[in-house]
Amino acid sequence: MYNLLIALGVGVAITLGITLTGIGSIWAGIIPGTIGFLVTYFLLARRIGNQLQVLMTSVQKELQGQPTSQKEAQARVERAIKMLESGLAYEKWQFLVGPEIHSQIGMLKYMSKDLDGAKVHFAKASPRNYMAKAMEGALYFQRKDFGAMKKSFEAAVTSGKKEPLVWAVYAWCLVQNKEKDDALKVLGRGVEANPSDEKLKSSLSALQNDKRLKMKPYEPMWWQFGLEAPPPQVLGGGGGGRRVQFNPRR
């Protein structure tokens, strides 16, 4: 990655400069060289992070508001995707930038029903983005690839163990696939990870008592998975709006 290489170059230059000019031995130059490396890398990483934050703010503005038609909603998503794709220019500069942007693009393509396109980007997505991994699991559920579905959901609940929605969606897909026992285990793990969450407790109790696993408590984010048809009043609204988040990791 360019930022790392530049910072290493600065560190090495400082170390060699101190050594070759006779100011001190190479060991004397290591400490200032290391400081130069760390400061340079921090500044370069912050610069890229700031540029990405500006980009993500613009994407968020593009997706905000209630579209007047399905055509307008799709046009907004397409513009947002193009904006995100422009951010891939930074992936050679900073670690983890590419996977995070692929996560965001994958989610937008998934929510706009471009499952083939979403699958491509999910394959390059960050495993730390639990919403992207959960949507990838939902995609595999729709494709009836249940082995891949479980793998994606397990990644989602590992990185997003404090997010009740991902546990609930995982369990819902298992129930639909007639795997109630596994769904009970998933909800049990979710409650264990979130002992004060009443929604997960209610979902677990409902399933234990042979009742239907209702996803209403998880609305409006639940609608973004596209696994159930939303009521007419939220159609065209994106299921509560599309969230685009980017946390640059240094």
mmCIF file of C-alpha atoms in Angstrom:
data_model
loop_
_atom_site.group_PDB
_atom_site.id
_atom_site.type_symbol
_atom_site.label_atom_id
_atom_site.label_comp_id
_atom_site.label_asym_id
_atom_site.label_seq_id
_atom_site.Cartn_x
_atom_site.Cartn_y
_atom_site.Cartn_z
ATOM 1 C CA MET A 1 0.000 0.000 0.000
ATOM 2 C CA TYR A 2 1.311 3.399 -1.042
ATOM 3 C CA ASN A 3 0.888 5.110 2.346
ATOM 4 C CA LEU A 4 2.894 2.387 4.068
ATOM 5 C CA LEU A 5 5.634 2.446 1.436
ATOM 6 C CA ILE A 6 5.949 6.221 1.591
ATOM 7 C CA ALA A 7 6.096 6.175 5.385
ATOM 8 C CA LEU A 8 8.713 3.416 5.329
ATOM 9 C CA GLY A 9 10.733 5.439 2.851
ATOM 10 C CA VAL A 10 10.646 8.461 5.160
ATOM 11 C CA GLY A 11 11.679 6.350 8.140
ATOM 12 C CA VAL A 12 14.568 4.743 6.292
ATOM 13 C CA ALA A 13 15.708 8.097 4.885
ATOM 14 C CA ILE A 14 15.830 9.630 8.371
ATOM 15 C CA THR A 15 17.733 6.661 9.790
ATOM 16 C CA LEU A 16 20.285 6.611 6.959
ATOM 17 C CA GLY A 17 20.592 10.394 7.006
ATOM 18 C CA ILE A 18 21.612 10.381 10.647
ATOM 19 C CA THR A 19 24.038 7.511 10.036
ATOM 20 C CA LEU A 20 25.678 8.786 6.837
ATOM 21 C CA THR A 21 26.132 12.340 8.055
ATOM 22 C CA GLY A 22 28.019 11.088 11.082
ATOM 23 C CA ILE A 23 25.510 12.439 13.579
ATOM 24 C CA GLY A 24 25.242 9.002 15.121
ATOM 25 C CA SER A 25 25.290 5.273 14.496
ATOM 26 C CA ILE A 26 22.519 3.409 12.728
ATOM 27 C CA TRP A 27 21.139 2.495 16.133
ATOM 28 C CA ALA A 28 20.953 6.159 17.046
ATOM 29 C CA GLY A 29 18.972 6.776 13.895
ATOM 30 C CA ILE A 30 16.394 4.029 14.483
ATOM 31 C CA ILE A 31 14.347 5.933 17.062
ATOM 32 C CA PRO A 32 13.906 9.169 15.044
ATOM 33 C CA GLY A 33 13.434 7.047 11.926
ATOM 34 C CA THR A 34 10.640 5.105 13.613
ATOM 35 C CA ILE A 35 9.020 8.320 14.812
ATOM 36 C CA GLY A 36 9.217 9.720 11.275
ATOM 37 C CA PHE A 37 7.609 6.543 9.920
ATOM 38 C CA LEU A 38 4.729 6.638 12.426
ATOM 39 C CA VAL A 39 4.010 10.342 12.015
ATOM 40 C CA THR A 40 4.115 10.147 8.216
ATOM 41 C CA TYR A 41 1.844 7.110 8.109
ATOM 42 C CA PHE A 42 -0.634 8.705 10.510
ATOM 43 C CA LEU A 43 -0.835 11.899 8.470
ATOM 44 C CA LEU A 44 -1.210 10.064 5.155
ATOM 45 C CA ALA A 45 -3.855 7.724 6.580
ATOM 46 C CA ARG A 46 -5.784 10.656 8.030
ATOM 47 C CA ARG A 47 -5.666 12.423 4.680
ATOM 48 C CA ILE A 48 -7.190 9.430 2.896
ATOM 49 C CA GLY A 49 -9.715 8.989 5.702
ATOM 50 C CA ASN A 50 -10.854 12.602 5.369
ATOM 51 C CA GLN A 51 -11.242 12.263 1.615
ATOM 52 C CA LEU A 52 -13.298 9.113 2.068
ATOM 53 C CA GLN A 53 -15.479 10.755 4.679
ATOM 54 C CA VAL A 54 -16.317 13.531 2.223
ATOM 55 C CA LEU A 55 -17.191 10.888 -0.376
ATOM 56 C CA MET A 56 -19.404 8.936 2.030
ATOM 57 C CA THR A 57 -21.208 12.101 3.089
ATOM 58 C CA SER A 58 -21.999 12.817 -0.567
ATOM 59 C CA VAL A 59 -23.248 9.251 -1.063
ATOM 60 C CA GLN A 60 -25.438 9.530 2.027
ATOM 61 C CA LYS A 61 -26.978 12.783 0.758
ATOM 62 C CA GLU A 62 -27.690 11.110 -2.589
ATOM 63 C CA LEU A 63 -29.658 8.368 -0.842
ATOM 64 C CA GLN A 64 -31.537 10.518 1.657
ATOM 65 C CA GLY A 65 -35.145 11.545 1.239
ATOM 66 C CA GLN A 66 -38.220 9.824 -0.099
ATOM 67 C CA PRO A 67 -38.072 9.119 -3.857
ATOM 68 C CA THR A 68 -41.188 9.968 -5.814
ATOM 69 C CA SER A 69 -41.023 6.827 -7.928
ATOM 70 C CA GLN A 70 -39.236 3.509 -8.278
ATOM 71 C CA LYS A 71 -37.395 4.927 -11.291
ATOM 72 C CA GLU A 72 -36.047 7.825 -9.234
ATOM 73 C CA ALA A 73 -35.063 5.477 -6.409
ATOM 74 C CA GLN A 74 -33.112 3.274 -8.827
ATOM 75 C CA ALA A 75 -31.427 6.298 -10.399
ATOM 76 C CA ARG A 76 -30.294 7.474 -6.968
ATOM 77 C CA VAL A 77 -28.819 4.084 -6.170
ATOM 78 C CA GLU A 78 -26.987 3.952 -9.489
ATOM 79 C CA ARG A 79 -25.490 7.407 -8.892
ATOM 80 C CA ALA A 80 -24.459 6.409 -5.384
ATOM 81 C CA ILE A 81 -22.786 3.250 -6.684
ATOM 82 C CA LYS A 82 -20.800 5.238 -9.247
ATOM 83 C CA MET A 83 -19.669 7.587 -6.490
ATOM 84 C CA LEU A 84 -18.558 4.654 -4.367
ATOM 85 C CA GLU A 85 -16.743 3.086 -7.296
ATOM 86 C CA SER A 86 -14.708 6.276 -7.634
ATOM 87 C CA GLY A 87 -13.539 5.677 -4.070
ATOM 88 C CA LEU A 88 -11.884 2.421 -5.111
ATOM 89 C CA ALA A 89 -9.044 4.605 -6.395
ATOM 90 C CA TYR A 90 -7.950 4.883 -2.765
ATOM 91 C CA GLU A 91 -7.669 1.132 -2.151
ATOM 92 C CA LYS A 92 -4.026 1.093 -3.265
ATOM 93 C CA TRP A 93 -3.228 3.846 -0.812
ATOM 94 C CA GLN A 94 -4.718 2.572 2.445
ATOM 95 C CA PHE A 95 -5.325 -0.857 3.928
ATOM 96 C CA LEU A 96 -8.952 -2.072 4.213
ATOM 97 C CA VAL A 97 -10.383 0.745 2.106
ATOM 98 C CA GLY A 98 -11.187 -1.506 -0.856
ATOM 99 C CA PRO A 99 -13.017 -4.200 1.142
ATOM 100 C CA GLU A 100 -15.115 -1.611 2.962
ATOM 101 C CA ILE A 101 -16.159 0.144 -0.250
ATOM 102 C CA HIS A 102 -16.976 -3.215 -1.839
ATOM 103 C CA SER A 103 -19.168 -3.889 1.211
ATOM 104 C CA GLN A 104 -21.129 -0.694 0.615
ATOM 105 C CA ILE A 105 -21.495 -1.299 -3.122
ATOM 106 C CA GLY A 106 -22.581 -4.883 -2.493
ATOM 107 C CA MET A 107 -25.300 -3.773 -0.072
ATOM 108 C CA LEU A 108 -26.667 -1.171 -2.486
ATOM 109 C CA LYS A 109 -26.722 -3.642 -5.348
ATOM 110 C CA TYR A 110 -28.406 -6.222 -3.125
ATOM 111 C CA MET A 111 -31.103 -3.781 -2.022
ATOM 112 C CA SER A 112 -31.742 -2.800 -5.635
ATOM 113 C CA LYS A 113 -32.206 -6.506 -6.508
ATOM 114 C CA ASP A 114 -29.007 -6.824 -8.520
ATOM 115 C CA LEU A 115 -28.069 -10.076 -6.807
ATOM 116 C CA ASP A 116 -25.411 -11.091 -9.325
ATOM 117 C CA GLY A 117 -23.685 -7.734 -8.982
ATOM 118 C CA ALA A 118 -24.013 -7.837 -5.194
ATOM 119 C CA LYS A 119 -22.454 -11.285 -5.039
ATOM 120 C CA VAL A 120 -19.348 -10.077 -6.895
ATOM 121 C CA HIS A 121 -18.791 -7.239 -4.433
ATOM 122 C CA PHE A 122 -19.654 -9.274 -1.344
ATOM 123 C CA ALA A 123 -16.864 -11.667 -2.322
ATOM 124 C CA LYS A 124 -14.438 -8.734 -1.966
ATOM 125 C CA ALA A 125 -16.137 -7.199 1.062
ATOM 126 C CA SER A 126 -14.763 -6.711 4.541
ATOM 127 C CA PRO A 127 -15.619 -9.586 6.910
ATOM 128 C CA ARG A 128 -15.949 -6.953 9.634
ATOM 129 C CA ASN A 129 -18.966 -5.384 7.962
ATOM 130 C CA TYR A 130 -21.677 -7.508 9.551
ATOM 131 C CA MET A 131 -24.536 -6.002 7.553
ATOM 132 C CA ALA A 132 -22.788 -6.846 4.286
ATOM 133 C CA LYS A 133 -22.103 -10.399 5.480
ATOM 134 C CA ALA A 134 -25.713 -10.782 6.661
ATOM 135 C CA MET A 135 -27.009 -9.613 3.286
ATOM 136 C CA GLU A 136 -24.621 -12.025 1.609
ATOM 137 C CA GLY A 137 -26.150 -14.764 3.768
ATOM 138 C CA ALA A 138 -29.634 -13.679 2.708
ATOM 139 C CA LEU A 139 -28.497 -13.724 -0.924
ATOM 140 C CA TYR A 140 -27.276 -17.305 -0.601
ATOM 141 C CA PHE A 141 -30.534 -18.208 1.111
ATOM 142 C CA GLN A 142 -32.428 -16.978 -1.948
ATOM 143 C CA ARG A 143 -30.049 -18.931 -4.168
ATOM 144 C CA LYS A 144 -30.625 -22.041 -1.980
ATOM 145 C CA ASP A 145 -26.904 -22.384 -1.299
ATOM 146 C CA PHE A 146 -27.410 -23.117 2.382
ATOM 147 C CA GLY A 147 -23.829 -24.062 3.145
ATOM 148 C CA ALA A 148 -22.573 -20.688 1.917
ATOM 149 C CA MET A 149 -25.533 -19.015 3.657
ATOM 150 C CA LYS A 150 -24.485 -20.343 7.061
ATOM 151 C CA LYS A 151 -20.848 -19.398 6.469
ATOM 152 C CA SER A 152 -21.814 -15.796 5.666
ATOM 153 C CA PHE A 153 -24.197 -15.507 8.600
ATOM 154 C CA GLU A 154 -21.612 -16.948 10.977
ATOM 155 C CA ALA A 155 -19.227 -14.215 9.852
ATOM 156 C CA ALA A 156 -21.996 -11.660 10.381
ATOM 157 C CA VAL A 157 -22.812 -12.734 13.940
ATOM 158 C CA THR A 158 -19.109 -12.945 14.790
ATOM 159 C CA SER A 159 -18.367 -9.335 13.860
ATOM 160 C CA GLY A 160 -21.865 -8.068 14.710
ATOM 161 C CA LYS A 161 -22.681 -10.079 17.810
ATOM 162 C CA LYS A 162 -24.186 -6.985 19.460
ATOM 163 C CA GLU A 163 -26.562 -6.362 16.538
ATOM 164 C CA PRO A 164 -29.857 -8.211 17.225
ATOM 165 C CA LEU A 165 -31.003 -7.900 13.616
ATOM 166 C CA VAL A 166 -28.297 -10.179 12.189
ATOM 167 C CA TRP A 167 -29.136 -12.941 14.680
ATOM 168 C CA ALA A 168 -32.835 -12.625 13.854
ATOM 169 C CA VAL A 169 -32.326 -12.696 10.080
ATOM 170 C CA TYR A 170 -30.049 -15.731 10.415
ATOM 171 C CA ALA A 171 -32.688 -17.531 12.502
ATOM 172 C CA TRP A 172 -35.491 -16.523 10.106
ATOM 173 C CA CYS A 173 -33.649 -18.046 7.149
ATOM 174 C CA LEU A 174 -33.053 -21.251 9.096
ATOM 175 C CA VAL A 175 -36.732 -21.483 10.026
ATOM 176 C CA GLN A 176 -37.748 -21.048 6.393
ATOM 177 C CA ASN A 177 -35.368 -23.881 5.542
ATOM 178 C CA LYS A 178 -37.080 -26.146 8.114
ATOM 179 C CA GLU A 179 -34.094 -26.021 10.457
ATOM 180 C CA LYS A 180 -35.921 -24.945 13.591
ATOM 181 C CA ASP A 181 -33.471 -26.574 16.003
ATOM 182 C CA ASP A 182 -30.570 -24.675 14.449
ATOM 183 C CA ALA A 183 -32.617 -21.477 14.531
ATOM 184 C CA LEU A 184 -33.235 -21.973 18.253
ATOM 185 C CA LYS A 185 -29.504 -22.409 18.806
ATOM 186 C CA VAL A 186 -28.768 -19.219 16.856
ATOM 187 C CA LEU A 187 -31.297 -17.194 18.842
ATOM 188 C CA GLY A 188 -29.962 -18.710 22.049
ATOM 189 C CA ARG A 189 -26.479 -17.525 21.133
ATOM 190 C CA GLY A 190 -27.897 -14.134 20.254
ATOM 191 C CA VAL A 191 -29.583 -13.788 23.639
ATOM 192 C CA GLU A 192 -26.393 -14.909 25.367
ATOM 193 C CA ALA A 193 -24.461 -12.182 23.524
ATOM 194 C CA ASN A 194 -27.228 -9.607 24.178
ATOM 195 C CA PRO A 195 -28.774 -10.576 27.547
ATOM 196 C CA SER A 196 -30.717 -7.326 27.900
ATOM 197 C CA ASP A 197 -32.242 -7.297 24.411
ATOM 198 C CA GLU A 198 -35.978 -7.923 24.701
ATOM 199 C CA LYS A 199 -36.521 -8.395 20.963
ATOM 200 C CA LEU A 200 -34.228 -11.397 20.776
ATOM 201 C CA LYS A 201 -35.699 -12.825 23.967
ATOM 202 C CA SER A 202 -39.205 -12.529 22.511
ATOM 203 C CA SER A 203 -38.110 -14.124 19.248
ATOM 204 C CA LEU A 204 -36.517 -17.026 21.098
ATOM 205 C CA SER A 205 -39.586 -17.473 23.297
ATOM 206 C CA ALA A 206 -41.916 -17.459 20.281
ATOM 207 C CA LEU A 207 -39.913 -20.146 18.528
ATOM 208 C CA GLN A 208 -39.661 -22.242 21.679
ATOM 209 C CA ASN A 209 -43.464 -22.157 21.931
ATOM 210 C CA ASP A 210 -43.948 -23.189 18.299
ATOM 211 C CA LYS A 211 -45.085 -19.733 17.265
ATOM 212 C CA ARG A 212 -44.153 -17.905 14.089
ATOM 213 C CA LEU A 213 -40.897 -15.951 14.134
ATOM 214 C CA LYS A 214 -42.137 -12.423 13.477
ATOM 215 C CA MET A 215 -39.719 -9.810 12.194
ATOM 216 C CA LYS A 216 -41.829 -6.735 12.927
ATOM 217 C CA PRO A 217 -39.682 -5.779 15.948
ATOM 218 C CA TYR A 218 -36.703 -5.460 13.606
ATOM 219 C CA GLU A 219 -38.351 -3.085 11.152
ATOM 220 C CA PRO A 220 -37.536 -0.933 9.246
ATOM 221 C CA MET A 221 -34.048 -2.397 8.733
ATOM 222 C CA TRP A 222 -35.563 -5.847 8.176
ATOM 223 C CA TRP A 223 -37.132 -4.708 4.902
ATOM 224 C CA GLN A 224 -33.691 -4.014 3.445
ATOM 225 C CA PHE A 225 -33.070 -7.751 3.238
ATOM 226 C CA GLY A 226 -35.948 -8.160 0.776
ATOM 227 C CA LEU A 227 -36.988 -11.522 2.205
ATOM 228 C CA GLU A 228 -40.566 -10.462 2.899
ATOM 229 C CA ALA A 229 -42.700 -7.971 1.006
ATOM 230 C CA PRO A 230 -43.086 -4.739 2.990
ATOM 231 C CA PRO A 231 -46.526 -3.178 3.466
ATOM 232 C CA PRO A 232 -47.648 -0.690 0.774
ATOM 233 C CA GLN A 233 -46.843 2.368 2.890
ATOM 234 C CA VAL A 234 -43.107 1.614 2.819
ATOM 235 C CA LEU A 235 -42.811 0.421 -0.760
ATOM 236 C CA GLY A 236 -40.471 2.656 -2.744
ATOM 237 C CA GLY A 237 -39.025 4.070 0.441
ATOM 238 C CA GLY A 238 -36.114 1.700 0.681
ATOM 239 C CA GLY A 239 -37.363 -0.005 3.810
ATOM 240 C CA GLY A 240 -36.546 2.850 6.139
ATOM 241 C CA GLY A 241 -33.743 4.357 4.111
ATOM 242 C CA ARG A 242 -30.380 3.056 3.019
ATOM 243 C CA ARG A 243 -27.508 3.569 5.386
ATOM 244 C CA VAL A 244 -24.010 4.018 4.058
ATOM 245 C CA GLN A 245 -21.323 4.016 6.708
ATOM 246 C CA PHE A 246 -17.579 4.089 6.424
ATOM 247 C CA ASN A 247 -15.184 3.890 9.320
ATOM 248 C CA PRO A 248 -11.648 4.245 7.977
ATOM 249 C CA ARG A 249 -9.375 1.880 9.882
ATOM 250 C CA ARG A 250 -5.759 2.870 10.176
#
